[in-house]
XYZ file of C-alpha atoms in Angstrom:
657
model
C 6.622 7.268 29.867
C 5.887 3.450 29.938
C 8.307 1.276 31.737
C 10.007 -1.080 29.317
C 10.815 -4.719 30.418
C 14.446 -5.591 30.852
C 15.936 -7.834 28.131
C 16.534 -10.556 30.524
C 12.910 -10.579 31.577
C 11.777 -10.627 27.882
C 13.971 -13.761 27.111
C 12.549 -15.516 30.169
C 9.084 -14.902 29.146
C 9.449 -15.961 25.455
C 11.392 -19.161 26.221
C 8.968 -20.134 28.790
C 6.165 -19.922 26.236
C 8.490 -21.735 23.754
C 8.921 -24.757 25.812
C 5.303 -24.897 27.061
C 4.259 -25.509 23.443
C 6.938 -28.073 22.496
C 4.641 -30.900 23.195
C 2.378 -29.840 20.317
C 2.793 -32.300 17.460
C 4.867 -31.046 14.580
C 4.454 -32.549 11.060
C 7.292 -31.513 8.930
C 9.157 -28.217 7.767
C 7.503 -25.153 7.467
C 9.233 -24.064 4.483
C 8.153 -27.156 2.742
C 4.601 -26.417 3.568
C 4.693 -22.929 2.450
C 6.104 -23.943 -1.088
C 3.841 -26.926 -1.455
C 0.813 -26.199 -3.791
C -0.695 -29.656 -3.664
C -3.725 -30.560 -1.602
C -2.699 -32.114 1.797
C -4.526 -34.224 4.294
C -6.388 -32.741 7.135
C -4.152 -32.462 10.106
C -3.939 -30.496 13.581
C -0.967 -28.712 12.280
C -1.744 -27.341 8.740
C -4.412 -27.324 6.222
C -3.772 -25.682 2.764
C -5.038 -22.150 2.660
C -4.807 -19.968 -0.492
C -5.863 -16.353 -1.010
C -6.525 -13.992 -3.824
C -7.643 -10.479 -4.432
C -10.699 -9.476 -6.752
C -11.230 -6.333 -8.560
C -14.635 -4.711 -7.477
C -15.691 -3.576 -10.858
C -13.132 -4.451 -13.641
C -12.476 -7.943 -12.349
C -10.059 -10.219 -13.917
C -9.174 -14.110 -13.780
C -7.976 -14.961 -10.379
C -4.480 -16.036 -9.371
C -4.306 -17.738 -5.881
C -1.192 -17.428 -3.556
C -0.442 -20.064 -0.746
C -0.434 -18.667 2.809
C 3.168 -18.221 3.836
C 3.638 -20.562 6.709
C 7.657 -20.065 6.723
C 9.613 -18.271 9.380
C 11.337 -16.044 6.772
C 8.891 -13.025 6.780
C 7.636 -13.466 10.528
C 9.285 -10.230 11.819
C 7.727 -7.816 9.239
C 5.063 -6.615 11.537
C 4.552 -3.612 9.094
C 4.078 -3.825 5.258
C 6.566 -0.980 4.992
C 9.269 -3.181 6.470
C 9.133 -5.757 3.885
C 11.992 -6.203 1.220
C 9.593 -6.096 -1.663
C 8.216 -2.514 -0.350
C 10.686 0.192 -0.717
C 9.198 3.578 0.316
C 10.075 6.915 1.717
C 8.190 7.686 5.011
C 7.812 10.194 7.665
C 9.569 8.165 10.296
C 6.725 6.022 11.636
C 4.892 2.946 10.055
C 1.534 4.648 10.593
C 2.283 7.805 8.786
C 2.374 9.006 5.064
C 4.692 7.162 2.692
C 5.257 6.866 -1.110
C 7.340 4.575 -3.296
C 11.094 5.426 -3.816
C 11.106 3.719 -7.243
C 9.206 5.842 -9.562
C 5.603 4.498 -10.594
C 2.405 5.647 -12.178
C -1.029 3.969 -11.722
C -4.512 5.666 -11.780
C -7.882 4.024 -11.693
C -10.678 4.620 -14.140
C -13.110 7.202 -13.334
C -13.267 10.040 -10.945
C -10.773 10.524 -8.181
C -10.785 13.293 -5.735
C -7.576 12.720 -3.851
C -5.136 9.739 -3.424
C -4.287 9.526 0.113
C -0.556 8.828 0.808
C -0.939 5.463 2.796
C -0.827 2.875 -0.154
C 0.453 0.166 2.237
C -2.051 0.799 4.945
C -5.337 2.186 3.615
C -7.418 -0.703 2.295
C -9.467 -0.667 -0.791
C -11.845 -3.393 -2.116
C -9.128 -4.708 -4.320
C -7.088 -5.389 -1.307
C -9.372 -7.661 0.351
C -8.055 -11.214 0.724
C -10.552 -13.844 -0.555
C -9.505 -17.088 1.028
C -9.825 -20.683 -0.524
C -9.655 -23.168 2.432
C -11.229 -26.409 3.575
C -12.510 -25.385 6.890
C -11.229 -22.307 8.810
C -8.294 -20.056 8.712
C -7.451 -17.651 11.707
C -4.306 -15.509 12.313
C -3.322 -13.552 15.375
C -0.329 -11.181 15.779
C 0.767 -8.715 18.326
C 4.020 -6.497 18.458
C 5.318 -4.303 21.151
C 8.130 -1.726 21.100
C 9.509 1.200 23.035
C 7.339 4.343 23.456
C 4.280 2.335 23.754
C 4.474 1.080 20.196
C 1.696 -1.600 19.622
C 0.632 -3.380 16.581
C -2.183 -5.966 16.503
C -3.486 -7.899 13.435
C -6.246 -10.445 13.354
C -7.770 -12.465 10.349
C -10.459 -14.983 10.403
C -11.942 -16.713 7.246
C -14.300 -19.595 7.190
C -16.161 -21.874 4.618
C -19.496 -23.233 5.581
C -21.343 -25.073 2.647
C -21.566 -22.436 -0.124
C -20.765 -19.457 2.126
C -17.298 -18.250 2.210
C -16.568 -15.090 4.600
C -13.645 -13.528 5.980
C -13.020 -10.653 8.738
C -9.767 -8.695 9.301
C -8.644 -6.075 11.933
C -5.466 -4.153 11.893
C -4.552 -1.594 14.486
C -1.407 0.440 15.153
C -0.527 3.153 17.858
C 2.790 4.786 18.673
C 3.733 7.826 20.781
C 6.557 8.817 18.712
C 10.086 9.833 19.531
C 9.727 13.405 18.748
C 7.292 16.276 19.477
C 3.898 16.041 18.262
C 4.635 12.845 16.308
C 2.226 9.983 17.402
C 0.349 7.889 14.918
C -2.533 5.549 15.153
C -4.724 3.883 12.663
C -7.385 1.200 12.527
C -8.367 -0.723 9.295
C -11.122 -3.389 9.354
C -12.804 -5.462 6.499
C -15.349 -8.077 6.015
C -16.485 -10.002 3.087
C -18.978 -12.735 2.285
C -19.425 -14.683 -0.858
C -22.389 -17.257 -1.613
C -22.875 -19.118 -4.831
C -25.739 -21.519 -5.472
C -24.828 -25.168 -5.875
C -25.946 -24.846 -9.520
C -23.449 -21.934 -9.898
C -26.124 -19.866 -11.895
C -26.242 -17.205 -9.374
C -23.924 -15.637 -6.687
C -23.333 -12.481 -4.778
C -20.490 -10.861 -2.786
C -20.547 -8.236 -0.038
C -17.525 -6.259 0.839
C -17.028 -3.721 3.657
C -13.949 -1.649 4.654
C -13.257 0.917 7.148
C -9.975 2.998 7.354
C -9.473 5.331 10.356
C -6.112 7.426 10.713
C -5.333 9.777 13.546
C -1.837 11.186 13.592
C -0.245 14.178 15.198
C 1.632 16.231 12.290
C 4.600 18.171 13.407
C 5.450 18.988 9.580
C 9.040 18.136 10.293
C 11.761 19.968 11.802
C 12.216 23.764 11.264
C 14.705 24.439 8.713
C 18.049 25.047 10.586
C 20.603 23.542 8.280
C 24.153 24.540 9.020
C 26.369 26.101 6.528
C 29.280 23.768 7.338
C 27.484 20.638 6.325
C 26.201 19.266 2.842
C 22.927 18.300 4.291
C 20.666 18.211 7.196
C 22.373 16.933 10.492
C 19.711 17.156 13.493
C 22.555 15.948 15.812
C 23.458 19.783 15.938
C 20.329 20.225 18.012
C 21.585 17.639 20.743
C 24.737 19.621 21.260
C 22.849 22.598 22.353
C 19.897 21.137 24.195
C 19.720 19.092 27.434
C 16.330 17.564 27.231
C 17.081 15.583 24.040
C 14.272 14.947 21.344
C 11.633 16.913 23.228
C 13.624 20.372 22.603
C 13.721 19.947 18.973
C 12.056 22.745 17.053
C 9.190 21.534 14.704
C 7.122 23.561 12.352
C 3.551 22.614 13.792
C 3.884 21.429 17.283
C -0.147 21.259 17.752
C -1.409 19.942 14.487
C -3.396 16.904 13.874
C -4.624 14.954 10.915
C -7.645 12.610 10.683
C -9.019 10.458 7.836
C -11.902 8.148 7.916
C -13.274 6.259 4.959
C -16.060 3.759 4.795
C -16.548 1.589 1.607
C -19.332 -0.908 0.920
C -19.627 -3.124 -2.143
C -22.485 -5.372 -3.365
C -21.888 -7.482 -6.290
C -24.161 -10.011 -8.000
C -23.672 -12.150 -11.048
C -25.844 -14.435 -13.288
C -24.885 -17.208 -15.449
C -26.704 -16.900 -18.805
C -26.776 -20.745 -19.151
C -29.413 -22.623 -21.291
C -30.807 -25.668 -19.316
C -31.418 -27.865 -22.298
C -28.091 -28.097 -23.694
C -25.945 -26.651 -21.008
C -24.344 -24.074 -22.994
C -23.471 -20.759 -21.499
C -23.232 -17.429 -23.208
C -21.559 -15.719 -20.330
C -22.178 -13.807 -17.065
C -23.965 -10.593 -16.343
C -22.493 -8.989 -13.433
C -23.733 -5.954 -11.394
C -21.631 -4.077 -8.883
C -22.781 -1.233 -6.484
C -20.336 0.569 -4.435
C -20.718 3.298 -1.924
C -17.766 5.368 -0.466
C -17.664 8.007 2.272
C -14.525 10.089 2.850
C -13.827 12.600 5.676
C -10.559 14.415 6.069
C -9.724 17.085 8.650
C -6.330 18.830 9.308
C -6.156 20.984 12.639
C -3.581 23.471 13.499
C -3.798 25.610 16.597
C -0.308 27.066 16.393
C -0.480 29.466 13.370
C 2.590 31.559 12.490
C 1.170 34.750 11.318
C 4.529 36.242 10.645
C 5.187 33.686 7.832
C 1.768 33.050 6.561
C 0.167 35.668 4.306
C -3.256 34.478 3.452
C -6.094 33.024 5.698
C -9.312 32.471 4.223
C -11.223 31.272 7.435
C -9.351 31.906 10.600
C -6.197 33.628 11.834
C -6.234 31.535 15.065
C -7.128 27.981 14.015
C -6.743 26.088 10.834
C -9.539 23.378 10.755
C -9.320 22.388 7.037
C -11.898 19.576 6.103
C -13.104 17.587 3.373
C -16.143 15.394 3.102
C -17.423 13.759 0.076
C -19.136 10.585 -0.992
C -19.348 8.562 -4.188
C -21.915 6.030 -5.566
C -20.449 3.755 -8.281
C -22.552 1.384 -10.424
C -21.066 -0.956 -13.043
C -22.873 -3.270 -15.384
C -20.829 -5.711 -17.495
C -20.949 -9.138 -19.575
C -18.083 -11.399 -19.546
C -17.508 -14.895 -20.871
C -16.110 -16.190 -17.473
C -17.277 -16.259 -13.857
C -15.886 -13.425 -11.659
C -14.334 -16.108 -9.631
C -12.755 -17.757 -12.430
C -8.993 -18.756 -12.317
C -6.650 -18.936 -15.259
C -6.598 -22.597 -15.561
C -4.351 -24.962 -17.334
C -6.294 -24.984 -20.743
C -3.944 -25.080 -23.754
C -6.265 -22.446 -25.433
C -8.950 -19.982 -24.294
C -10.421 -16.642 -25.347
C -12.356 -14.563 -22.814
C -13.834 -11.008 -23.065
C -15.613 -8.509 -20.879
C -17.381 -5.388 -21.664
C -19.468 -2.952 -19.729
C -20.258 0.598 -18.366
C -19.631 2.392 -15.055
C -21.351 5.378 -13.670
C -19.801 7.345 -10.994
C -21.493 9.944 -9.010
C -19.451 12.025 -6.580
C -20.776 14.736 -4.273
C -18.859 17.044 -1.839
C -20.477 17.925 1.343
C -19.544 21.624 2.008
C -18.214 22.792 5.396
C -20.117 25.039 7.445
C -17.223 27.369 8.619
C -17.475 31.299 8.432
C -15.013 33.232 6.414
C -12.951 36.106 7.586
C -14.224 38.442 4.925
C -16.287 38.121 1.913
C -13.951 36.140 -0.137
C -14.499 35.024 -3.577
C -12.301 33.868 -6.477
C -12.117 35.352 -9.998
C -15.415 33.362 -10.875
C -17.307 34.678 -7.752
C -17.073 31.283 -6.023
C -16.567 31.160 -2.395
C -14.420 28.667 -0.804
C -16.353 25.607 0.435
C -18.873 25.624 -2.430
C -20.502 22.152 -2.969
C -19.059 20.151 -5.859
C -20.731 17.227 -7.734
C -19.594 15.111 -10.607
C -21.347 12.740 -12.965
C -19.139 10.612 -15.150
C -19.633 7.446 -17.137
C -17.045 5.029 -18.577
C -17.218 2.407 -21.153
C -14.579 -0.408 -21.020
C -13.780 -3.670 -22.548
C -11.130 -6.443 -21.736
C -9.629 -9.424 -23.403
C -7.609 -12.444 -22.233
C -6.337 -14.922 -24.660
C -4.112 -17.996 -24.401
C -2.756 -19.577 -27.467
C -1.027 -23.136 -27.653
C -0.324 -23.102 -23.818
C 2.590 -20.814 -24.309
C 1.335 -17.254 -25.182
C -0.874 -15.161 -22.879
C -2.312 -11.935 -24.102
C -4.311 -9.427 -22.118
C -5.649 -6.151 -22.890
C -8.193 -3.345 -21.787
C -9.550 -0.207 -23.005
C -11.755 2.500 -21.359
C -13.156 5.849 -22.297
C -14.914 8.179 -20.073
C -17.600 10.785 -21.074
C -19.418 13.540 -19.291
C -18.150 15.061 -15.800
C -14.891 16.058 -14.741
C -13.286 13.025 -16.528
C -14.892 13.624 -19.906
C -12.735 12.227 -22.662
C -10.385 10.242 -20.381
C -8.894 7.157 -22.042
C -6.940 4.410 -20.611
C -5.374 1.469 -22.449
C -2.899 -1.319 -21.440
C -1.825 -4.558 -23.044
C 0.465 -7.402 -22.113
C 1.893 -10.399 -23.859
C 3.896 -13.170 -22.259
C 5.564 -16.498 -23.237
C 5.749 -19.295 -20.977
C 9.273 -20.978 -21.040
C 8.155 -23.449 -18.259
C 4.780 -22.680 -16.823
C 5.146 -25.148 -13.842
C 8.079 -23.157 -12.722
C 6.468 -19.871 -13.398
C 9.168 -18.988 -15.954
C 7.965 -16.143 -18.241
C 9.242 -13.467 -20.611
C 7.059 -10.636 -21.741
C 6.240 -7.059 -22.577
C 3.751 -4.545 -21.056
C 2.311 -1.095 -22.300
C 0.100 1.289 -20.497
C -1.175 4.518 -21.862
C -3.215 7.274 -19.685
C -4.930 10.355 -21.133
C -6.498 11.309 -17.849
C -7.473 14.387 -15.835
C -5.462 14.946 -12.637
C -6.977 14.187 -9.355
C -9.506 16.565 -8.454
C -7.472 18.210 -5.737
C -5.147 19.551 -8.470
C -8.034 21.486 -9.988
C -9.959 22.719 -6.919
C -8.939 23.107 -3.075
C -10.239 25.362 -0.463
C -8.475 25.747 2.820
C -7.614 28.152 5.522
C -4.214 28.933 3.944
C -4.409 27.752 0.407
C -7.005 28.058 -2.251
C -7.148 27.460 -6.027
C -9.594 26.701 -8.793
C -8.174 26.129 -12.326
C -8.914 23.799 -15.134
C -6.009 21.472 -15.669
C -5.057 19.853 -18.954
C -5.110 15.983 -19.538
C -2.015 14.062 -18.465
C -0.373 11.827 -21.064
C 1.461 8.978 -19.656
C 3.268 6.306 -21.473
C 4.709 3.230 -19.797
C 6.510 0.621 -21.722
C 7.942 -2.551 -19.935
C 9.898 -5.807 -20.516
C 10.021 -8.325 -18.012
C 11.609 -11.670 -17.072
C 10.288 -13.788 -14.087
C 11.090 -17.326 -12.752
C 9.222 -18.475 -9.693
C 9.636 -15.535 -7.300
C 12.350 -13.726 -9.225
C 11.396 -10.644 -11.206
C 13.544 -8.575 -13.597
C 11.711 -5.496 -14.918
C 12.749 -2.747 -17.284
C 10.515 0.077 -17.461
C 10.302 3.194 -19.565
C 7.851 6.265 -18.675
C 7.056 9.239 -20.826
C 5.343 11.850 -19.047
C 3.644 14.810 -20.748
C 1.375 17.514 -19.007
C 2.306 15.514 -15.652
C 0.496 17.059 -12.582
C 2.455 17.508 -9.372
C 2.613 19.907 -6.271
C 5.632 22.453 -6.357
C 7.584 23.746 -3.423
C 5.208 26.363 -2.849
C 2.328 23.616 -2.397
C 0.389 24.538 -5.526
C -0.615 22.503 -8.299
C 1.680 22.648 -11.382
C 2.179 21.083 -14.971
C 5.299 19.722 -16.415
C 6.328 22.524 -18.952
C 8.511 20.130 -20.752
C 7.944 16.241 -21.317
C 9.860 13.849 -18.855
C 11.333 10.658 -19.479
C 12.272 8.157 -16.818
C 14.185 4.754 -17.245
C 14.176 2.167 -14.550
C 15.558 -1.253 -13.958
C 14.178 -3.365 -10.939
C 15.181 -6.669 -9.731
C 13.319 -8.577 -6.954
C 15.181 -11.764 -6.238
C 14.421 -14.052 -3.205
C 17.200 -16.786 -3.317
C 17.285 -19.776 -0.690
C 20.409 -22.215 -0.713
C 19.746 -24.619 1.980
C 19.700 -22.828 5.245
C 20.989 -19.459 3.794
C 18.879 -16.896 2.254
C 19.323 -13.664 0.470
C 16.366 -11.510 -0.641
C 17.026 -8.192 -2.588
C 15.008 -5.415 -4.180
C 17.123 -3.190 -6.313
C 16.377 -0.173 -8.352
C 18.460 1.775 -10.967
C 16.758 4.877 -12.167
C 17.223 7.958 -14.164
C 14.895 11.019 -14.935
C 15.854 13.715 -17.486
C 13.578 16.393 -15.785
C 14.586 17.883 -12.448
C 10.956 17.827 -11.294
C 10.930 14.096 -11.346
C 13.500 13.376 -8.639
C 14.708 9.773 -8.253
C 17.678 8.254 -6.646
C 20.226 6.737 -9.081
C 20.263 3.583 -6.797
C 17.996 2.405 -4.215
C 17.696 -1.064 -2.712
C 16.585 -3.270 0.126
C 18.150 -6.594 1.082
C 17.901 -9.337 3.867
C 20.311 -12.013 4.736
C 19.310 -14.823 7.016
C 20.236 -18.212 8.181
C 17.883 -20.874 9.444
C 18.508 -23.934 11.676
C 16.652 -26.445 13.825
C 16.662 -27.573 17.456
C 15.108 -30.074 19.648
C 14.340 -32.676 16.824
C 13.389 -30.027 14.502
C 10.559 -28.914 16.888
C 11.979 -25.511 17.116
C 13.157 -23.508 14.071
C 15.237 -20.326 14.555
C 16.158 -17.699 11.979
C 18.788 -15.077 12.335
C 18.469 -12.115 9.949
C 19.571 -8.600 8.954
C 17.628 -6.108 6.983
C 19.320 -3.354 5.037
C 18.175 -0.374 3.030
C 20.296 2.285 1.154
C 19.729 4.988 -1.554
C 22.062 7.351 -3.240
C 21.724 11.156 -2.665
C 18.694 12.850 -4.283
C 16.010 15.557 -3.514
C 13.139 13.366 -2.187
C 9.760 14.794 -2.274
C 8.797 16.652 0.710
C 5.277 16.160 2.551
C 2.510 18.591 3.340
C 0.056 17.220 6.029
C -2.256 20.218 5.226
C -2.678 18.763 1.792
C -2.038 15.252 2.627
C 0.299 15.120 -0.405
C 3.933 14.828 -1.328
C 5.402 17.867 -3.148
C 8.521 18.478 -5.257
C 11.453 20.297 -3.473
C 14.964 20.892 -4.497
C 16.532 22.330 -1.067
C 17.058 19.211 0.995
C 19.278 16.429 -0.298
C 18.975 12.997 1.565
C 20.460 9.475 0.995
C 23.987 7.765 1.434
C 22.949 6.432 4.717
C 22.732 2.543 5.462
C 19.738 1.606 7.447
C 20.405 -1.673 9.331
C 17.917 -3.797 11.295
C 18.634 -7.042 13.121
C 16.370 -9.763 14.362
C 15.905 -13.244 15.556
C 12.787 -15.350 14.604
C 11.681 -18.548 16.448
C 8.960 -20.880 15.358
C 7.422 -23.651 17.483
C 4.711 -25.425 15.871
C 2.177 -22.903 14.757
C 3.546 -20.098 16.977
C 6.111 -17.684 15.570
C 7.683 -14.827 17.523
C 10.558 -12.468 16.984
C 13.004 -9.980 18.492
C 13.830 -7.009 16.347
C 16.407 -4.164 16.679
C 15.775 -1.322 14.260
C 18.269 1.205 12.945
C 21.293 -0.597 14.532
C 23.645 2.073 13.116
C 21.900 5.073 14.614
C 24.708 7.623 15.560
C 27.540 5.219 14.313
C 27.361 6.601 10.759
C 26.067 10.069 11.585
C 22.569 11.454 12.189
C 21.345 12.084 8.740
C 18.818 9.197 8.425
C 16.026 10.774 6.436
C 13.921 9.342 3.721
C 11.633 12.516 3.735
C 12.957 15.973 4.162
C 12.849 17.247 7.774
C 11.179 13.890 8.982
C 14.037 11.945 10.685
C 13.723 8.217 10.930
C 13.555 6.764 14.272
C 16.560 6.085 16.580
C 17.886 2.776 17.720
C 14.779 0.836 19.154
C 13.585 -2.741 19.992
C 10.541 -4.675 19.391
C 9.174 -8.133 20.167
C 6.214 -9.837 18.616
C 4.324 -13.084 18.208
C 2.225 -14.365 15.568
C -0.171 -17.441 15.926
C -2.028 -19.164 13.135
C -4.988 -21.771 13.234
C -5.946 -23.918 10.175
C -8.710 -26.078 11.654
């Protein structure tokens, strides 16, 4: 095990660094800079930088967000730690996770599998497109016990008409339990160029995601009859070696995922030279995606497993497929168009998307001559050709009312007769304060992810046609600045899920889910209180949600050394009521329904100190402060305990010129 520096040494190192940079010039309060949306003079301390995301095919008018230069969120070295992200996990930041608050969203077109890494695995829509005067660079590093290392780097630059950006995120952790290590690398690159005349432009985007995790499948089920829910402290009372002696389901299993995604988008302004009138833009988007997944287990329990399709000694389930997506569309606005401040406007867009997906079959011999009812051997190559027509509109009336809507219909291939529709209407009470009320509606009539219809592995195999899912979501919302209040209603018909036997199932009866969500960051002078709260109820036992779930952070900010140093003391809390949270299967890379392990009613408390000196921000963080104090039942996913008490230190350095 790596040696951990003493607390005294860490403090000496950090404060030596702190005072070595005190001589750097400081030009004002960081929070003021983060909240300011007006252009500022070029200075060695801060230059205004904004960012936005761009849909790869079904693009929409852009909304930019200022880079956060405050100290408030500096200690969130992982997206899962942020107050606005409330998720269940397997204990480590680099492992699978899903929202605790019920949600449903699917993209148009074909989807083979949705990987359970929504906060980590990057897609084209997650690329940050920066708007800046010259350059922007950010570097961050975090170190914790058991060799936990996190590194993040981002650089963006504007040279003439060229705007490009590069990011790299890496994480590695040996883990606190047997066969629990996690590591990932995600990287991205984009380049945008537009002619000075603005009649032609193009964008290139590339993303790589690589995950390699040890998958212990959670603790073996040894629940005691004398307690109401799982208590792994019982293991400690009978073992002398601590965590290394806990019994886990798969002590020799690994999971690997590798994706590559490249996008090329071009657009032309259909503008007449004589009168300068434009009749819109023609855009073509080409995207190529390559997915590789492999799950390996060398410790098969033949006494519990009945079926083996490939090998009785080693499981090596793999999936390899590639997608080519082409979209041609016409719109009345530039793909890099912002909403703007016009009192009235009317924009429309329409086009067609073609999606070709091809599975590359494995070359692994079968044990026997196994075929299914249709005579198909596991591992047979799959291909899909689908096409989707779509249209969208964006309307503003009298500077008060905004109306957006979209409709798509797919024909041919696996997604034949899929339809998706959505609409939003909002009224601006005070647009300068971002004060709105409104309503939203989403309707899906779509095929489940293809993994629900076909899967071929060493221990599991199925091939069945699944009916269309019918999902309706109705929402009412109120927001003012960064405060959001949403009321959501979901109606689920033919909803596809995995049951406790790890097989795909369909809801026999319709389900209804009601949900109230409040996200409220409040700052009163030096005090702050950020909350993300959910109240939920589902009338079908398959859809399990906690009645209450929430995250909150409380902090206090103060300045030292004539405002050259800013310090923040903060605590983060997370809590949810008892419910049967979904289990997780690393073999399928999917969460599944279970009703035997009830978790919740445990308060997770983290404490941290953040320090900022000029453009350098660093933090000291203690996680799960109450470990052992309130018991040992800290689980957000069945059989996967959260980490024990641990300590991290981190630093973030940003450059704007």
